[in-house]
Amino acid sequence: MGRVAAIGEQVRVAGLALAGVTVLVAEEPDAVRDAWCDVPEDTGLVILTPAAAEALGAEVLDRIPPLTSVLPP
């Protein structure tokens, strides 16, 4: 599947680094969109916080790859 990445607020995604996830902290919508562009090419799954998913929108999230998953609120 490749690498796993996470995008979102630091308090929600920081702990995922302990599991080897590439964490891209993004607190604001513009930072989320920038982080999306920084996701490594070999990433198979991107975990998003609800705020990050909202900032990206369905148009971005419906493209596969990478597969995306949104954390519960």
PDB file of C-alpha atoms in Angstrom:
ATOM      1  CA  MET A   1       0.000   0.000   0.000  1.00  0.00           C
ATOM      2  CA  GLY A   2       2.890   2.377   0.569  1.00  0.00           C
ATOM      3  CA  ARG A   3       3.354   5.103   3.092  1.00  0.00           C
ATOM      4  CA  VAL A   4       0.656   6.474   5.420  1.00  0.00           C
ATOM      5  CA  ALA A   5       0.341  10.216   6.001  1.00  0.00           C
ATOM      6  CA  ALA A   6      -1.895  12.363   8.197  1.00  0.00           C
ATOM      7  CA  ILE A   7      -2.949  15.970   7.739  1.00  0.00           C
ATOM      8  CA  GLY A   8      -4.636  18.160  10.308  1.00  0.00           C
ATOM      9  CA  GLU A   9      -4.408  19.975  13.586  1.00  0.00           C
ATOM     10  CA  GLN A  10      -1.392  19.088  15.701  1.00  0.00           C
ATOM     11  CA  VAL A  11      -3.408  17.945  18.720  1.00  0.00           C
ATOM     12  CA  ARG A  12      -5.306  15.472  16.519  1.00  0.00           C
ATOM     13  CA  VAL A  13      -2.474  14.018  14.400  1.00  0.00           C
ATOM     14  CA  ALA A  14       0.760  14.281  16.412  1.00  0.00           C
ATOM     15  CA  GLY A  15       0.326  10.901  18.117  1.00  0.00           C
ATOM     16  CA  LEU A  16       0.143   9.116  14.767  1.00  0.00           C
ATOM     17  CA  ALA A  17       3.856   9.773  14.299  1.00  0.00           C
ATOM     18  CA  LEU A  18       4.474   7.153  17.007  1.00  0.00           C
ATOM     19  CA  ALA A  19       3.017   4.569  14.619  1.00  0.00           C
ATOM     20  CA  GLY A  20       5.301   5.640  11.770  1.00  0.00           C
ATOM     21  CA  VAL A  21       2.778   7.871  10.026  1.00  0.00           C
ATOM     22  CA  THR A  22       4.152  10.875   8.144  1.00  0.00           C
ATOM     23  CA  VAL A  23       2.461  13.768   9.957  1.00  0.00           C
ATOM     24  CA  LEU A  24       1.807  17.051   8.158  1.00  0.00           C
ATOM     25  CA  VAL A  25       0.503  19.547  10.710  1.00  0.00           C
ATOM     26  CA  ALA A  26      -1.898  22.072   9.220  1.00  0.00           C
ATOM     27  CA  GLU A  27      -4.022  24.317  11.406  1.00  0.00           C
ATOM     28  CA  GLU A  28      -5.633  26.537   8.723  1.00  0.00           C
ATOM     29  CA  PRO A  29      -7.359  25.694   5.408  1.00  0.00           C
ATOM     30  CA  ASP A  30      -4.546  27.174   3.289  1.00  0.00           C
ATOM     31  CA  ALA A  31      -1.998  25.141   5.250  1.00  0.00           C
ATOM     32  CA  VAL A  32      -4.088  21.996   4.680  1.00  0.00           C
ATOM     33  CA  ARG A  33      -4.075  22.551   0.926  1.00  0.00           C
ATOM     34  CA  ASP A  34      -0.307  23.159   1.001  1.00  0.00           C
ATOM     35  CA  ALA A  35       0.198  19.998   3.081  1.00  0.00           C
ATOM     36  CA  TRP A  36      -1.839  17.987   0.553  1.00  0.00           C
ATOM     37  CA  CYS A  37       0.636  19.042  -2.128  1.00  0.00           C
ATOM     38  CA  ASP A  38       3.500  17.903   0.148  1.00  0.00           C
ATOM     39  CA  VAL A  39       2.184  14.345   0.596  1.00  0.00           C
ATOM     40  CA  PRO A  40       4.927  11.995  -0.669  1.00  0.00           C
ATOM     41  CA  GLU A  41       4.217  10.327  -4.033  1.00  0.00           C
ATOM     42  CA  ASP A  42       4.398   6.799  -2.605  1.00  0.00           C
ATOM     43  CA  THR A  43       1.637   7.454  -0.046  1.00  0.00           C
ATOM     44  CA  GLY A  44      -1.224   4.976  -0.231  1.00  0.00           C
ATOM     45  CA  LEU A  45      -3.389   6.338   2.599  1.00  0.00           C
ATOM     46  CA  VAL A  46      -3.915   9.865   3.919  1.00  0.00           C
ATOM     47  CA  ILE A  47      -5.661  10.238   7.271  1.00  0.00           C
ATOM     48  CA  LEU A  48      -7.432  13.576   7.673  1.00  0.00           C
ATOM     49  CA  THR A  49      -9.017  15.389  10.567  1.00  0.00           C
ATOM     50  CA  PRO A  50     -12.596  16.544   9.885  1.00  0.00           C
ATOM     51  CA  ALA A  51     -11.402  20.158   9.503  1.00  0.00           C
ATOM     52  CA  ALA A  52      -8.717  19.109   7.017  1.00  0.00           C
ATOM     53  CA  ALA A  53     -11.230  17.088   5.000  1.00  0.00           C
ATOM     54  CA  GLU A  54     -13.557  20.086   4.876  1.00  0.00           C
ATOM     55  CA  ALA A  55     -10.722  22.343   3.717  1.00  0.00           C
ATOM     56  CA  LEU A  56      -9.845  19.960   0.875  1.00  0.00           C
ATOM     57  CA  GLY A  57     -13.397  19.297  -0.265  1.00  0.00           C
ATOM     58  CA  ALA A  58     -14.971  16.328  -1.991  1.00  0.00           C
ATOM     59  CA  GLU A  59     -13.394  17.066  -5.362  1.00  0.00           C
ATOM     60  CA  VAL A  60      -9.918  16.381  -3.957  1.00  0.00           C
ATOM     61  CA  LEU A  61     -10.936  13.546  -1.651  1.00  0.00           C
ATOM     62  CA  ASP A  62     -12.747  11.573  -4.340  1.00  0.00           C
ATOM     63  CA  ARG A  63      -9.542  11.151  -6.387  1.00  0.00           C
ATOM     64  CA  ILE A  64      -7.789   7.854  -5.860  1.00  0.00           C
ATOM     65  CA  PRO A  65      -4.930   7.390  -5.203  1.00  0.00           C
ATOM     66  CA  PRO A  66      -4.298   8.137  -2.493  1.00  0.00           C
ATOM     67  CA  LEU A  67      -7.035   6.587  -0.444  1.00  0.00           C
ATOM     68  CA  THR A  68      -8.314   8.972   2.229  1.00  0.00           C
ATOM     69  CA  SER A  69      -9.879   8.393   5.605  1.00  0.00           C
ATOM     70  CA  VAL A  70     -11.402  11.006   7.916  1.00  0.00           C
ATOM     71  CA  LEU A  71     -11.020  10.733  11.684  1.00  0.00           C
ATOM     72  CA  PRO A  72     -14.236  10.887  13.692  1.00  0.00           C
ATOM     73  CA  PRO A  73     -15.136  14.285  15.173  1.00  0.00           C
TER      74      PRO A  73
END
